[in-house]
Amino acid sequence: MTVYQIGDLIVYGGNGVCRVEAVGPDKGGRLWYTLLPLYQDCKIITPVDNPKVPTRPALSRRQAEALIDQIPTIQATAYHSKALRELTEYYQAKLKTYDCRILLELTMSIYAKKQTARNGRVGAVDESYLRRAEDLLFTELAAALELDRDQVQPYIAQRMAEKVTS
């Protein structure tokens, strides 16, 4: 079990990137984290060994840039299902990995689906999961790259343009 240190940036499940504010034992000796989500106005107090919520170190700047550089090689395949339950389960499984590469693939696949749609629009389920995946992905990239969340898409576009011209 990894015990993160005060000041570490971690991904705490669906809450996204959090800064470890405190680590300490309760009266019974069990270790607890106090986490401050970077993009939510709340405080999370959770056991260090919480099996219900996956945690991992947040991406470093180098890892974020390497992920962005992989974008041209990612094959985005739109997922289609006439059954909303199946579509929801598929997207939910991808989302719950909290893995940036998988979140990137998910967003790209929904964008691909939009491009092939007759009117350029997808259903409410697709839109909902696109927003959630983008939020998790872009907030982690923003933290790693020390940008505001709304600067992430322009940063990616600029980096892709630089790759094309170099």
Coordinates of C-alpha atoms in Angstrom, one line a residue, residues 56-152:
R56 CA -3.0 6.9 -7.9
P57 CA -0.4 9.6 -8.4
A58 CA -1.5 12.4 -10.7
L59 CA 0.3 12.7 -14.0
S60 CA 3.6 14.5 -14.1
R61 CA 4.3 17.2 -16.7
R62 CA 6.4 14.8 -18.7
Q63 CA 3.7 12.1 -18.6
A64 CA 1.1 14.6 -19.6
E65 CA 3.1 15.9 -22.6
A66 CA 3.9 12.3 -23.6
L67 CA 0.2 11.4 -23.6
I68 CA -0.6 14.5 -25.7
D69 CA 2.1 13.5 -28.1
Q70 CA 0.4 10.1 -28.6
I71 CA -2.9 11.6 -29.8
P72 CA -2.1 11.3 -33.5
T73 CA -1.4 7.6 -33.0
I74 CA -4.7 6.8 -31.2
Q75 CA -7.3 5.1 -33.3
A76 CA -10.6 6.4 -32.1
T77 CA -13.4 4.0 -32.8
A78 CA -17.0 5.1 -32.1
Y79 CA -19.0 2.7 -29.9
H80 CA -22.6 2.2 -31.1
S81 CA -25.4 0.4 -29.3
K82 CA -29.1 0.6 -29.7
A83 CA -29.5 -0.4 -26.1
L84 CA -28.9 2.6 -23.8
R85 CA -28.1 0.3 -20.9
E86 CA -25.2 -1.3 -23.0
L87 CA -24.0 2.1 -24.1
T88 CA -24.0 3.4 -20.4
E89 CA -22.2 0.3 -19.1
Y90 CA -19.6 0.6 -21.8
Y91 CA -18.9 4.3 -21.1
Q92 CA -19.1 3.7 -17.3
A93 CA -16.5 0.9 -17.5
K94 CA -14.1 3.2 -19.4
L95 CA -14.7 6.2 -17.1
K96 CA -14.2 4.2 -13.9
T97 CA -10.6 3.2 -14.9
Y98 CA -9.6 6.8 -14.2
D99 CA -6.8 6.2 -16.6
C100 CA -5.9 9.2 -18.7
R101 CA -5.1 7.2 -21.8
I102 CA -8.4 5.4 -21.7
L103 CA -10.2 8.7 -21.0
L104 CA -8.5 10.3 -24.0
E105 CA -9.5 7.3 -26.2
L106 CA -13.1 7.6 -24.9
T107 CA -13.3 11.3 -25.7
M108 CA -11.8 10.8 -29.1
S109 CA -14.3 7.9 -29.8
I110 CA -17.3 10.1 -28.9
Y111 CA -15.9 12.9 -31.1
A112 CA -15.5 10.4 -33.9
K113 CA -19.1 9.4 -33.3
K114 CA -20.2 13.0 -33.6
Q115 CA -18.4 13.4 -36.9
T116 CA -20.2 10.5 -38.5
A117 CA -23.6 11.4 -37.1
R118 CA -26.1 12.8 -39.6
N119 CA -26.5 16.2 -37.9
G120 CA -23.2 16.2 -36.0
R121 CA -24.9 15.5 -32.8
V122 CA -25.0 12.5 -30.5
G123 CA -27.4 11.4 -27.8
A124 CA -27.7 12.6 -24.3
V125 CA -25.8 9.5 -22.9
D126 CA -22.9 10.2 -25.3
E127 CA -22.8 13.9 -24.4
S128 CA -22.9 13.2 -20.7
Y129 CA -20.0 10.8 -20.7
L130 CA -18.0 13.0 -23.0
R131 CA -18.4 15.9 -20.6
R132 CA -17.4 13.7 -17.6
A133 CA -14.4 12.1 -19.4
E134 CA -13.2 15.5 -20.6
D135 CA -13.6 16.9 -17.1
L136 CA -11.5 14.2 -15.5
L137 CA -8.9 14.2 -18.3
F138 CA -8.6 18.0 -18.7
T139 CA -8.4 18.7 -15.0
E140 CA -5.6 16.2 -14.6
L141 CA -3.7 17.6 -17.6
A142 CA -4.3 21.1 -16.3
A143 CA -2.7 20.2 -12.9
A144 CA 0.2 18.4 -14.6
L145 CA 0.9 21.3 -17.0
E146 CA 0.2 24.0 -14.5
L147 CA -2.6 25.5 -16.6
D148 CA -6.1 26.6 -16.1
R149 CA -8.6 23.9 -17.1
D150 CA -9.9 26.0 -20.0
Q151 CA -6.3 26.4 -21.4
V152 CA -5.9 22.6 -21.9

